[in-house]
Amino acid sequence: MHLDVVRHFFPVDYIKKYIDYLTFHKFNTFHWHLTDDQGWRIEVLSYPKLNTIGSWRDSTLIGHFKDTPARYEKKRYGGYYTRTEVKEILQYAAVRGITVIPEVDIPGHSRATITAYPEFSTDPSNKWGVAYTWGMYNRQNNVLAPTPETFTFLRTIFHEIADLFPSEYIHIGGDECSKMWWKQSATTQAFVKEKGLKDEVALQSYFIEQVAGYLKEKNKKVIGWHEIMEGKIDTSSILMNWADDKKAIEAVGRGFSVIMTPGKPFYFDHYQSKDPSKDSLAIHGYNPLEAVYKYELVPSAISSKGLGHKILGGQANVWTEYMEYATKVDYMVLPRMTAVSETLWTAPDRKDYGDFLRRLKAFVIPRYEQWGSSYYKGE
Ligand code: ACM
């Protein structure tokens, strides 16, 4: 299970409660999405402005991103987990058999970083500002510029992260990096030329390979969103596929190992009711419990070639743009999280949705109630 703590920030006690959910459901990995356009959520020693500036935004969108006019709560919002808190959470997870994999998303999704350190952006004279609205992709500049200072920054930051987290893998994001800002930047274009890179896609790969190299110095390997295979990168990095089966088939065909986290049905920021007016506000889409339960992890085009082992597992993602409070996270993940667990742990021919619903009601919903957790009670 994944949790975005950037768009909204949750207290340490809730992170522990969330880890308890993972333990109960026999998940083994917690993917902690710690940085994005809307803030840095982890204490950093080497670049302190990531916290004094990058962890805070001036206001936050309220209502839906598509509402016109858009409305904002004009209040400073943010925070970050201290290193002491991170260590406490790592310890809490470790004794429960959960590996915590941190994500620091680069080279896009970096608006908070370039607000703290404009010199790492393609336009250092700009004042930027930590993002206070959602869906930044392509509309506003949020990319790192390829300069010696940026690469020093990345090496230092990822070494710091690698020293703090015991996981074998570190997630480096790599998703939704718009190339237009690099195209517009004369210094970036000069860099592309100097390094003999074919284009901006090759530059994206260059970033990924640099960071993979820095992490290798610390004996760590890389997980990235599937976009990192756009260019030519070596297949020791694991891809996290948030698209459909076609991308997974392509990735496995190219020799990558893949974790499946498909938008449909494993994005838990989507609606649970077919009728959004009967549900709490969500980003869009419809991922009902039944679709989650019936998801088949390994595409037949992969298993028929004897390559099923290249699909390492599955994960549901919890992007929190529309989850202001922990109770809303609970409502969005329960009971879908229970369905993910059963679907990933059960051989396809043994899955039985009717029986799952019966057991959910008899044994699991009482647990949610005992935990004092809210949950979706619809169909
Ligand atoms: C993603 O949803 N951009 C990974």
Short mmCIF file of C-alpha atoms and ligand atoms in Angstrom, two decimals:
data_model
loop_
_atom_site.label_atom_id
_atom_site.label_comp_id
_atom_site.label_asym_id
_atom_site.label_seq_id
_atom_site.Cartn_x
_atom_site.Cartn_y
_atom_site.Cartn_z
CA MET A 1 0.00 0.00 0.00
CA HIS A 2 1.04 3.54 -0.83
CA LEU A 3 0.17 6.79 0.94
CA ASP A 4 0.69 10.34 -0.29
CA VAL A 5 1.46 12.57 2.71
CA VAL A 6 2.18 15.63 0.56
CA ARG A 7 -1.16 16.82 -0.76
CA HIS A 8 -2.36 16.38 2.79
CA PHE A 9 -0.19 15.70 5.80
CA PHE A 10 -1.07 13.16 8.48
CA PRO A 11 0.21 12.83 12.05
CA VAL A 12 2.71 10.17 13.10
CA ASP A 13 0.00 8.36 15.05
CA TYR A 14 -2.03 7.96 11.90
CA ILE A 15 0.95 6.62 9.95
CA LYS A 16 1.27 4.00 12.67
CA LYS A 17 -2.42 3.20 12.43
CA TYR A 18 -2.07 2.86 8.66
CA ILE A 19 0.86 0.48 9.21
CA ASP A 20 -1.41 -1.50 11.55
CA TYR A 21 -3.89 -1.81 8.67
CA LEU A 22 -1.09 -3.16 6.49
CA THR A 23 -0.07 -5.67 9.13
CA PHE A 24 -3.62 -6.87 9.64
CA HIS A 25 -3.95 -7.41 5.89
CA LYS A 26 -0.56 -9.12 5.51
CA PHE A 27 0.91 -6.50 3.23
CA ASN A 28 4.70 -6.37 3.31
CA THR A 29 5.56 -2.93 1.91
CA PHE A 30 4.57 0.64 2.71
CA HIS A 31 5.33 3.07 -0.13
CA TRP A 32 5.62 6.47 1.52
CA HIS A 33 5.22 9.31 -1.02
CA LEU A 34 7.18 12.05 0.77
CA THR A 35 7.83 14.83 -1.74
CA ASP A 36 5.86 16.51 -4.49
CA ASP A 37 4.89 19.89 -5.91
CA GLN A 38 2.81 20.68 -2.82
CA GLY A 39 5.52 20.09 -0.23
CA TRP A 40 8.49 18.24 1.27
CA ARG A 41 7.44 16.01 4.13
CA ILE A 42 10.72 14.69 5.47
CA GLU A 43 13.39 16.49 7.46
CA VAL A 44 16.57 17.06 5.49
CA LEU A 45 19.86 18.01 7.11
CA SER A 46 21.87 18.90 4.04
CA TYR A 47 19.44 21.32 2.38
CA PRO A 48 17.42 22.89 5.25
CA LYS A 49 15.37 25.23 3.06
CA LEU A 50 13.51 22.12 1.82
CA ASN A 51 11.85 22.25 5.24
CA THR A 52 11.84 25.93 6.18
CA ILE A 53 10.40 26.85 2.76
CA GLY A 54 9.58 23.68 0.81
CA SER A 55 7.40 22.06 3.48
CA TRP A 56 4.87 24.91 3.55
CA ARG A 57 2.30 26.28 1.15
CA ASP A 58 0.39 29.53 1.48
CA SER A 59 -3.03 28.15 0.69
CA THR A 60 -4.84 25.02 -0.39
CA LEU A 61 -7.51 24.32 -2.95
CA ILE A 62 -10.90 23.50 -1.46
CA GLY A 63 -13.58 21.74 -3.41
CA HIS A 64 -12.74 20.15 -6.73
CA PHE A 65 -9.91 21.15 -9.01
CA LYS A 66 -12.42 21.62 -11.83
CA ASP A 67 -14.79 23.88 -9.88
CA THR A 68 -15.23 27.33 -11.38
CA PRO A 69 -14.33 29.54 -9.81
CA ALA A 70 -11.68 27.56 -7.96
CA ARG A 71 -11.72 28.28 -4.23
CA TYR A 72 -8.80 28.32 -1.85
CA GLU A 73 -8.32 28.31 1.88
CA LYS A 74 -5.76 31.05 2.41
CA LYS A 75 -3.94 29.50 5.32
CA ARG A 76 -0.35 28.32 5.69
CA TYR A 77 -0.41 24.53 5.44
CA GLY A 78 2.31 21.94 5.77
CA GLY A 79 4.82 20.25 7.99
CA TYR A 80 7.26 17.38 7.78
CA TYR A 81 8.29 14.29 9.67
CA THR A 82 11.45 14.81 11.69
CA ARG A 83 14.25 12.27 11.39
CA THR A 84 13.39 11.09 14.90
CA GLU A 85 9.79 10.54 13.85
CA VAL A 86 10.87 8.75 10.69
CA LYS A 87 13.09 6.41 12.73
CA GLU A 88 10.21 5.77 15.13
CA ILE A 89 7.94 4.88 12.20
CA LEU A 90 10.61 2.66 10.63
CA GLN A 91 11.00 0.80 13.90
CA TYR A 92 7.23 0.50 14.29
CA ALA A 93 6.96 -0.93 10.77
CA ALA A 94 9.98 -3.23 11.10
CA VAL A 95 8.68 -5.11 14.12
CA ARG A 96 5.43 -5.65 12.20
CA GLY A 97 7.19 -7.09 9.16
CA ILE A 98 6.62 -4.05 6.97
CA THR A 99 9.32 -2.60 4.74
CA VAL A 100 9.03 1.14 4.26
CA ILE A 101 10.06 2.40 0.82
CA PRO A 102 10.35 6.19 0.65
CA GLU A 103 9.63 8.07 -2.55
CA VAL A 104 11.42 11.28 -3.46
CA ASP A 105 9.92 12.19 -6.81
CA ILE A 106 12.29 13.63 -9.45
CA PRO A 107 12.95 15.20 -11.97
CA GLY A 108 9.34 16.48 -12.29
CA HIS A 109 6.94 16.93 -9.37
CA SER A 110 9.68 19.15 -7.92
CA ARG A 111 7.89 22.43 -7.41
CA ALA A 112 8.53 22.46 -3.63
CA THR A 113 12.22 21.81 -4.28
CA ILE A 114 12.60 24.64 -6.79
CA THR A 115 10.71 26.98 -4.49
CA ALA A 116 13.25 26.30 -1.74
CA TYR A 117 16.19 26.34 -4.17
CA PRO A 118 15.27 28.25 -7.38
CA GLU A 119 18.83 27.68 -8.59
CA PHE A 120 17.88 24.05 -9.33
CA SER A 121 15.10 25.16 -11.71
CA THR A 122 15.23 26.04 -15.40
CA ASP A 123 14.45 29.66 -14.46
CA PRO A 124 16.39 30.63 -11.30
CA SER A 125 15.21 34.24 -11.45
CA ASN A 126 11.62 33.13 -10.89
CA LYS A 127 10.18 33.20 -7.37
CA TRP A 128 8.10 30.00 -7.82
CA GLY A 129 6.00 29.08 -4.76
CA VAL A 130 4.99 25.71 -3.31
CA ALA A 131 1.95 24.49 -5.24
CA TYR A 132 -1.44 25.12 -3.64
CA THR A 133 -3.56 23.45 -6.27
CA TRP A 134 -3.67 19.96 -7.80
CA GLY A 135 -2.81 18.59 -11.20
CA MET A 136 0.34 20.60 -11.88
CA TYR A 137 1.46 18.38 -14.71
CA ASN A 138 2.31 20.33 -17.88
CA ARG A 139 0.59 23.50 -16.74
CA GLN A 140 3.22 24.91 -14.43
CA ASN A 141 6.93 24.41 -14.36
CA ASN A 142 7.98 21.83 -11.79
CA VAL A 143 11.16 20.29 -13.20
CA LEU A 144 14.77 20.23 -12.11
CA ALA A 145 17.36 21.69 -14.45
CA PRO A 146 20.38 19.58 -15.36
CA THR A 147 23.22 21.55 -13.79
CA PRO A 148 26.23 20.48 -11.72
CA GLU A 149 24.57 22.05 -8.65
CA THR A 150 21.39 20.02 -9.21
CA PHE A 151 23.30 16.76 -9.53
CA THR A 152 25.30 17.52 -6.38
CA PHE A 153 21.99 18.20 -4.65
CA LEU A 154 20.49 14.92 -5.88
CA ARG A 155 23.52 12.88 -4.85
CA THR A 156 23.54 14.43 -1.37
CA ILE A 157 19.79 14.12 -0.82
CA PHE A 158 19.54 10.55 -2.02
CA HIS A 159 22.55 9.57 0.09
CA GLU A 160 20.82 11.09 3.10
CA ILE A 161 17.62 9.19 2.32
CA ALA A 162 19.57 5.97 1.70
CA ASP A 163 21.32 6.32 5.08
CA LEU A 164 18.02 6.79 6.89
CA PHE A 165 15.93 4.02 5.30
CA PRO A 166 17.01 0.37 5.57
CA SER A 167 15.01 -0.74 2.48
CA GLU A 168 16.86 -2.34 -0.42
CA TYR A 169 14.94 -0.09 -2.82
CA ILE A 170 14.35 3.65 -2.95
CA HIS A 171 11.53 5.05 -5.12
CA ILE A 172 12.66 7.98 -7.24
CA GLY A 173 9.36 8.84 -8.92
CA GLY A 174 10.12 9.77 -12.52
CA ASP A 175 6.46 10.19 -13.50
CA GLU A 176 4.72 12.94 -15.41
CA CYS A 177 7.84 14.93 -16.22
CA SER A 178 6.84 17.46 -18.83
CA LYS A 179 9.58 18.03 -21.38
CA MET A 180 8.38 21.50 -22.43
CA TRP A 181 10.29 23.35 -19.68
CA TRP A 182 13.55 21.73 -20.74
CA LYS A 183 12.79 22.56 -24.38
CA GLN A 184 12.35 26.23 -23.48
CA SER A 185 15.54 26.49 -21.43
CA ALA A 186 18.73 27.57 -23.20
CA THR A 187 20.97 26.22 -20.42
CA THR A 188 19.18 22.87 -20.49
CA GLN A 189 19.53 22.72 -24.27
CA ALA A 190 23.24 23.47 -23.93
CA PHE A 191 23.55 20.59 -21.45
CA VAL A 192 21.68 18.22 -23.78
CA LYS A 193 24.07 19.14 -26.57
CA GLU A 194 27.20 18.91 -24.45
CA LYS A 195 26.29 15.41 -23.21
CA GLY A 196 25.30 14.27 -26.71
CA LEU A 197 21.78 13.39 -25.57
CA LYS A 198 19.29 12.81 -28.35
CA ASP A 199 16.42 14.79 -26.86
CA GLU A 200 14.56 15.60 -23.63
CA VAL A 201 13.43 11.99 -23.25
CA ALA A 202 17.07 11.01 -23.15
CA LEU A 203 17.62 13.75 -20.59
CA GLN A 204 14.90 12.24 -18.40
CA SER A 205 16.77 8.91 -18.60
CA TYR A 206 20.01 10.70 -17.82
CA PHE A 207 18.50 12.02 -14.56
CA ILE A 208 17.23 8.55 -13.62
CA GLU A 209 20.56 6.90 -14.38
CA GLN A 210 22.50 9.50 -12.41
CA VAL A 211 20.32 8.99 -9.34
CA ALA A 212 20.39 5.19 -9.76
CA GLY A 213 24.19 5.52 -9.75
CA TYR A 214 24.18 7.62 -6.56
CA LEU A 215 21.97 5.05 -4.88
CA LYS A 216 24.19 2.21 -6.07
CA GLU A 217 27.03 3.85 -4.14
CA LYS A 218 24.90 3.12 -1.07
CA ASN A 219 23.99 -0.41 -2.23
CA LYS A 220 20.44 0.61 -3.02
CA LYS A 221 18.34 -0.14 -6.07
CA VAL A 222 15.72 1.96 -7.75
CA ILE A 223 11.98 1.75 -8.22
CA GLY A 224 10.40 4.29 -10.56
CA TRP A 225 7.01 4.89 -12.14
CA HIS A 226 6.71 3.27 -15.58
CA GLU A 227 7.61 6.53 -17.38
CA ILE A 228 11.26 5.88 -16.50
CA MET A 229 11.37 3.35 -19.33
CA GLU A 230 10.57 6.07 -21.91
CA GLY A 231 14.26 6.37 -22.65
CA LYS A 232 16.97 3.75 -22.46
CA ILE A 233 17.65 2.75 -18.88
CA ASP A 234 19.07 -0.51 -17.66
CA THR A 235 16.67 -3.16 -16.44
CA SER A 236 17.97 -3.40 -12.86
CA SER A 237 15.45 -0.71 -11.90
CA ILE A 238 11.97 -1.93 -11.04
CA LEU A 239 9.04 -0.30 -12.79
CA MET A 240 5.85 0.57 -10.98
CA ASN A 241 3.18 0.45 -13.66
CA TRP A 242 0.26 2.81 -13.04
CA ALA A 243 -1.10 2.36 -16.58
CA ASP A 244 -2.86 -0.64 -18.05
CA ASP A 245 -1.62 -4.15 -18.89
CA LYS A 246 -0.14 -3.01 -22.21
CA LYS A 247 2.60 -1.06 -20.45
CA ALA A 248 3.38 -4.04 -18.22
CA ILE A 249 3.63 -6.31 -21.25
CA GLU A 250 5.99 -3.84 -22.93
CA ALA A 251 8.10 -3.51 -19.77
CA VAL A 252 8.42 -7.25 -19.20
CA GLY A 253 9.19 -7.67 -22.91
CA ARG A 254 12.10 -5.29 -22.42
CA GLY A 255 13.36 -7.25 -19.42
CA PHE A 256 12.06 -5.19 -16.50
CA SER A 257 10.48 -6.51 -13.35
CA VAL A 258 7.21 -4.77 -12.62
CA ILE A 259 4.96 -3.90 -9.69
CA MET A 260 1.36 -3.47 -10.81
CA THR A 261 -0.47 -0.45 -9.50
CA PRO A 262 -3.03 0.21 -12.23
CA GLY A 263 -5.15 3.36 -12.14
CA LYS A 264 -8.07 1.03 -12.75
CA PRO A 265 -8.83 -0.44 -10.23
CA PHE A 266 -5.99 0.22 -7.75
CA TYR A 267 -6.20 4.03 -7.44
CA PHE A 268 -8.11 4.57 -4.24
CA ASP A 269 -8.51 8.27 -4.90
CA HIS A 270 -11.30 7.28 -7.33
CA TYR A 271 -14.99 7.06 -6.42
CA GLN A 272 -16.45 3.94 -4.85
CA SER A 273 -20.03 4.71 -5.86
CA LYS A 274 -21.18 4.82 -9.45
CA ASP A 275 -23.06 7.98 -8.53
CA PRO A 276 -20.53 10.55 -7.23
CA SER A 277 -23.31 12.54 -5.59
CA LYS A 278 -23.74 9.58 -3.21
CA ASP A 279 -20.02 9.52 -2.39
CA SER A 280 -17.52 11.84 -0.75
CA LEU A 281 -15.62 14.15 -3.12
CA ALA A 282 -12.94 12.31 -5.13
CA ILE A 283 -10.65 13.12 -8.02
CA HIS A 284 -12.67 11.27 -10.70
CA GLY A 285 -13.12 7.70 -11.93
CA TYR A 286 -14.91 4.71 -10.44
CA ASN A 287 -13.05 1.89 -8.74
CA PRO A 288 -15.64 -0.15 -6.88
CA LEU A 289 -14.83 -2.91 -4.41
CA GLU A 290 -15.86 -5.63 -6.85
CA ALA A 291 -13.44 -4.43 -9.54
CA VAL A 292 -10.64 -4.34 -6.99
CA TYR A 293 -11.44 -7.88 -5.87
CA LYS A 294 -11.66 -9.20 -9.43
CA TYR A 295 -8.42 -7.66 -10.63
CA GLU A 296 -6.05 -10.20 -12.15
CA LEU A 297 -2.48 -9.34 -11.34
CA VAL A 298 -0.57 -11.18 -14.05
CA PRO A 299 -1.71 -10.45 -17.62
CA SER A 300 -2.19 -13.67 -19.60
CA ALA A 301 0.16 -12.35 -22.32
CA ILE A 302 2.89 -12.46 -19.65
CA SER A 303 1.99 -15.73 -17.87
CA SER A 304 1.60 -17.57 -21.20
CA LYS A 305 5.24 -16.78 -21.96
CA GLY A 306 6.36 -18.18 -18.60
CA LEU A 307 7.26 -14.67 -17.41
CA GLY A 308 4.80 -14.40 -14.52
CA HIS A 309 7.71 -14.10 -12.08
CA LYS A 310 8.55 -10.70 -13.64
CA ILE A 311 5.39 -9.31 -12.01
CA LEU A 312 6.67 -8.88 -8.48
CA GLY A 313 3.37 -7.91 -6.91
CA GLY A 314 0.67 -5.31 -6.74
CA GLN A 315 -0.07 -2.14 -4.83
CA ALA A 316 -2.94 0.29 -4.34
CA ASN A 317 -2.17 4.01 -4.42
CA VAL A 318 -3.71 6.61 -2.15
CA TRP A 319 -3.22 10.13 -3.53
CA THR A 320 -4.64 12.51 -0.98
CA GLU A 321 -5.68 15.66 -2.88
CA TYR A 322 -9.25 15.08 -1.73
CA MET A 323 -8.44 13.48 1.64
CA GLU A 324 -7.96 16.35 4.07
CA TYR A 325 -8.16 14.20 7.19
CA ALA A 326 -7.21 10.71 8.32
CA THR A 327 -10.88 9.79 8.59
CA LYS A 328 -11.26 10.48 4.86
CA VAL A 329 -8.25 8.27 4.08
CA ASP A 330 -9.92 5.51 6.09
CA TYR A 331 -13.15 5.98 4.16
CA MET A 332 -11.31 5.76 0.83
CA VAL A 333 -9.17 2.71 1.67
CA LEU A 334 -11.61 0.59 3.66
CA PRO A 335 -12.85 -1.87 2.53
CA ARG A 336 -10.93 -1.68 -0.77
CA MET A 337 -7.65 -2.43 1.00
CA THR A 338 -9.14 -5.67 2.30
CA ALA A 339 -10.04 -6.65 -1.27
CA VAL A 340 -6.51 -5.87 -2.53
CA SER A 341 -5.02 -8.08 0.14
CA GLU A 342 -7.26 -11.00 -0.67
CA THR A 343 -6.89 -10.63 -4.43
CA LEU A 344 -3.08 -10.53 -4.22
CA TRP A 345 -2.85 -13.44 -1.80
CA THR A 346 -5.33 -15.75 -3.53
CA ALA A 347 -4.87 -17.95 -6.57
CA PRO A 348 -7.24 -16.66 -9.29
CA ASP A 349 -9.24 -19.91 -9.41
CA ARG A 350 -9.94 -19.70 -5.67
CA LYS A 351 -11.36 -16.19 -5.68
CA ASP A 352 -15.03 -15.95 -4.75
CA TYR A 353 -16.49 -12.44 -4.48
CA GLY A 354 -19.72 -13.56 -2.78
CA ASP A 355 -17.80 -15.39 -0.10
CA PHE A 356 -15.44 -12.43 0.29
CA LEU A 357 -18.41 -10.13 0.94
CA ARG A 358 -19.81 -12.58 3.50
CA ARG A 359 -16.50 -12.79 5.38
CA LEU A 360 -15.94 -9.03 5.08
CA LYS A 361 -19.22 -8.42 6.86
CA ALA A 362 -18.81 -11.16 9.44
CA PHE A 363 -15.16 -10.72 10.39
CA VAL A 364 -13.50 -7.62 8.96
CA ILE A 365 -16.04 -4.82 9.29
CA PRO A 366 -16.23 -5.51 13.04
CA ARG A 367 -12.48 -4.89 13.06
CA TYR A 368 -12.86 -1.52 11.33
CA GLU A 369 -15.41 -0.65 14.00
CA GLN A 370 -13.17 -1.82 16.80
CA TRP A 371 -10.38 0.36 15.39
CA GLY A 372 -12.77 3.32 15.30
CA SER A 373 -12.05 3.67 11.58
CA SER A 374 -14.50 5.11 9.10
CA TYR A 375 -15.17 3.04 6.00
CA TYR A 376 -17.29 3.09 2.87
CA LYS A 377 -20.62 1.44 3.54
CA GLY A 378 -22.10 1.47 0.05
CA GLU A 379 -22.47 -1.42 -2.37
C1 ACM B 1 1.10 8.81 -10.87
O1 ACM B 1 -0.10 8.58 -10.68
N1 ACM B 1 1.51 9.93 -11.43
C2 ACM B 1 2.11 7.84 -10.51
#
